[in-house]
Amino acid sequence: MTRISVTVDGASYSDDVEPRMLLVHYLRERLGKTGTVVGCDTSNCGACTVHLGGRSVKSCNVLAVQADGAEITTIEGLAQDGELHPMQAAFHECHALQCGYCTPGMIMQAIDVLNDNPKPSEQEIREGLEGNLCRCTGYHNIVRAVQVASGQEPKAASFEGSSS
Ligand code: FES
Ligand code: FES
């Protein structure tokens, strides 16, 4: 066992973990952060994406011991004082999800994309999200949501009736 100390969604934790334990399993099983989900366990789908030290990572591709000393943000740490994060609000407004399984990772990755490039083109958004798979939406409304969150598309009404 190895002792690690991390800050997750603003709270501090110290735990003994097996050196082989994946960060995603630590978050879900030890801390109860089940908003971060596992889609593949082989670093293909992006469903497990969190922010580690301010950058997005696939948490099934990181050992918990590698996160020792780091600050981690999960989908559960985005809303503040009952207010959705602007990216969460944009996904909601744009109907950018169906089953929702990919959504936590997609939102965490989308925030990272805008942190790098606040006004990305549609192509840059698609490239930034290419490591996150969605089986439901066809990606169209996800891209629109990122455009809304970046202030490049108007909010709300123009998305009414959209279904994909
Ligand atoms: S569960 Fe981590 S990339 Fe799929
Ligand atoms: S909304 Fe179902 S996988 Fe993306």
Coordinates of C-alpha atoms and ligand atoms in Angstrom, one line a residue:
M1 CA 0.0 0.0 0.0
T2 CA 1.1 3.5 -0.7
R3 CA -0.2 6.6 1.1
I4 CA -1.5 9.4 -1.2
S5 CA -2.9 12.8 -0.5
V6 CA -5.1 14.6 -3.0
T7 CA -7.6 17.4 -3.3
V8 CA -10.7 16.4 -5.1
D9 CA -13.5 18.9 -5.9
G10 CA -12.1 21.2 -3.2
A11 CA -11.9 18.6 -0.4
S12 CA -8.6 17.0 0.9
Y13 CA -8.2 13.2 1.2
S14 CA -5.4 10.9 2.4
D15 CA -5.7 7.2 1.7
D16 CA -3.6 4.1 1.4
V17 CA -4.0 2.6 -2.1
E18 CA -2.6 -0.3 -4.0
P19 CA 0.1 0.9 -6.4
R20 CA -1.8 -0.6 -9.3
M21 CA -5.1 1.1 -8.4
L22 CA -6.4 3.3 -11.3
L23 CA -7.3 6.9 -10.5
V24 CA -10.9 6.3 -11.8
H25 CA -11.4 3.4 -9.4
Y26 CA -10.0 5.4 -6.5
L27 CA -12.4 8.3 -7.3
R28 CA -15.4 6.0 -7.7
E29 CA -14.8 3.3 -5.1
R30 CA -13.0 5.2 -2.4
L31 CA -14.4 8.6 -2.7
G32 CA -17.8 7.8 -4.1
K33 CA -17.3 10.1 -7.1
T34 CA -19.5 8.0 -9.3
G35 CA -20.2 11.0 -11.6
T36 CA -17.0 9.9 -13.3
V37 CA -17.8 6.8 -15.2
V38 CA -16.0 3.9 -16.9
G39 CA -16.8 3.3 -20.5
C40 CA -13.9 1.1 -21.6
D41 CA -11.0 0.9 -19.1
T42 CA -8.6 1.0 -22.1
S43 CA -8.3 4.7 -22.6
N44 CA -10.4 4.8 -25.7
C45 CA -13.7 6.4 -24.8
G46 CA -13.0 9.4 -22.6
A47 CA -16.0 8.8 -20.3
C48 CA -13.6 8.9 -17.3
T49 CA -12.1 12.3 -18.1
V50 CA -11.3 14.5 -15.1
H51 CA -9.0 17.5 -14.6
L52 CA -5.7 16.6 -12.9
G53 CA -3.6 19.7 -12.0
G54 CA -5.9 21.7 -14.3
R55 CA -5.5 19.6 -17.4
S56 CA -7.9 16.9 -18.7
V57 CA -6.8 13.3 -18.3
K58 CA -8.4 10.0 -18.8
S59 CA -8.5 8.7 -15.3
C60 CA -8.5 5.1 -16.3
N61 CA -5.1 5.8 -17.8
V62 CA -3.6 7.3 -14.6
L63 CA -2.6 5.4 -11.4
A64 CA -3.9 6.8 -8.2
V65 CA -0.4 7.1 -6.9
Q66 CA 0.5 9.3 -9.8
A67 CA -2.0 11.8 -8.6
D68 CA -0.4 12.1 -5.2
G69 CA -0.2 15.8 -4.2
A70 CA -2.4 16.9 -7.1
E71 CA -5.6 18.8 -7.3
I72 CA -8.4 16.9 -9.2
T73 CA -11.7 18.2 -10.4
T74 CA -14.5 15.9 -11.4
I75 CA -17.8 16.6 -13.0
E76 CA -19.2 16.7 -9.5
G77 CA -17.0 19.7 -8.6
L78 CA -18.1 22.0 -11.5
A79 CA -21.3 23.5 -10.2
Q80 CA -20.9 26.2 -7.7
D81 CA -23.5 27.4 -5.2
G82 CA -26.2 25.5 -7.0
E83 CA -25.3 27.1 -10.4
L84 CA -24.3 24.9 -13.3
H85 CA -20.9 25.5 -14.8
P86 CA -21.4 27.4 -18.1
M87 CA -20.4 24.3 -20.1
Q88 CA -22.9 22.2 -18.2
A89 CA -25.6 24.8 -18.9
A90 CA -24.6 24.9 -22.6
F91 CA -24.9 21.1 -22.9
H92 CA -28.4 21.4 -21.2
E93 CA -29.5 24.2 -23.5
C94 CA -28.3 22.5 -26.7
H95 CA -29.6 19.0 -25.9
A96 CA -26.1 17.8 -26.2
L97 CA -26.8 14.4 -24.6
Q98 CA -29.1 11.5 -24.9
C99 CA -28.2 8.6 -22.6
G100 CA -25.7 10.9 -20.9
Y101 CA -23.0 8.3 -20.3
C102 CA -20.4 10.1 -22.2
T103 CA -21.4 13.5 -20.8
P104 CA -19.3 13.9 -17.7
G105 CA -16.1 13.1 -19.6
M106 CA -17.2 15.1 -22.6
I107 CA -17.9 18.2 -20.5
M108 CA -14.5 17.9 -18.7
Q109 CA -12.8 17.6 -22.0
A110 CA -14.7 20.5 -23.6
I111 CA -13.7 22.8 -20.7
D112 CA -10.1 21.8 -21.3
V113 CA -10.5 22.6 -25.0
L114 CA -11.7 26.2 -24.2
N115 CA -9.0 26.6 -21.6
D116 CA -6.5 26.1 -24.4
N117 CA -8.3 28.0 -27.0
P118 CA -11.3 30.2 -25.9
K119 CA -12.6 30.7 -29.4
P120 CA -12.0 27.5 -31.3
S121 CA -13.4 26.9 -34.8
E122 CA -15.8 24.0 -35.3
Q123 CA -13.0 21.9 -36.6
E124 CA -10.8 22.7 -33.6
I125 CA -13.7 21.7 -31.3
R126 CA -14.1 18.4 -33.1
E127 CA -10.4 17.7 -33.0
G128 CA -10.3 18.7 -29.3
L129 CA -13.1 16.2 -28.5
E130 CA -11.9 13.4 -30.8
G131 CA -10.7 11.3 -27.8
N132 CA -14.2 11.3 -26.3
L133 CA -16.7 8.9 -27.9
C134 CA -20.5 9.3 -27.9
R135 CA -22.7 6.5 -29.2
C136 CA -25.9 8.5 -29.2
T137 CA -25.8 12.1 -30.4
G138 CA -23.8 12.2 -33.6
Y139 CA -21.8 14.9 -31.9
H140 CA -23.6 17.8 -33.7
N141 CA -25.2 19.3 -30.6
I142 CA -22.1 18.6 -28.5
V143 CA -20.1 20.8 -30.9
R144 CA -22.9 23.5 -30.7
A145 CA -22.8 23.4 -27.0
V146 CA -19.1 24.1 -27.0
Q147 CA -19.7 27.0 -29.4
V148 CA -22.4 28.4 -27.1
A149 CA -20.1 28.0 -24.0
S150 CA -17.4 29.9 -25.9
G151 CA -19.8 32.7 -26.7
Q152 CA -19.7 32.0 -30.5
E153 CA -23.3 30.9 -30.8
P154 CA -26.4 32.5 -29.3
K155 CA -28.0 30.7 -26.3
A156 CA -31.2 28.9 -25.9
A157 CA -34.1 29.5 -28.3
S158 CA -32.3 28.7 -31.6
F159 CA -31.8 25.1 -30.4
E160 CA -35.5 24.4 -29.7
G161 CA -36.7 21.4 -31.6
S162 CA -33.3 20.1 -32.4
S163 CA -33.0 16.4 -31.9
S164 CA -29.5 15.3 -32.8
Ligands
FES1 S1 -13.0 4.5 -19.3 FE1 -11.3 5.7 -19.5 S2 -11.1 6.1 -21.6 FE2 -12.8 4.8 -21.5
FES2 S1 -25.2 10.7 -24.9 FE1 -25.1 8.5 -24.9 S2 -23.0 8.0 -25.3 FE2 -23.1 10.2 -25.5

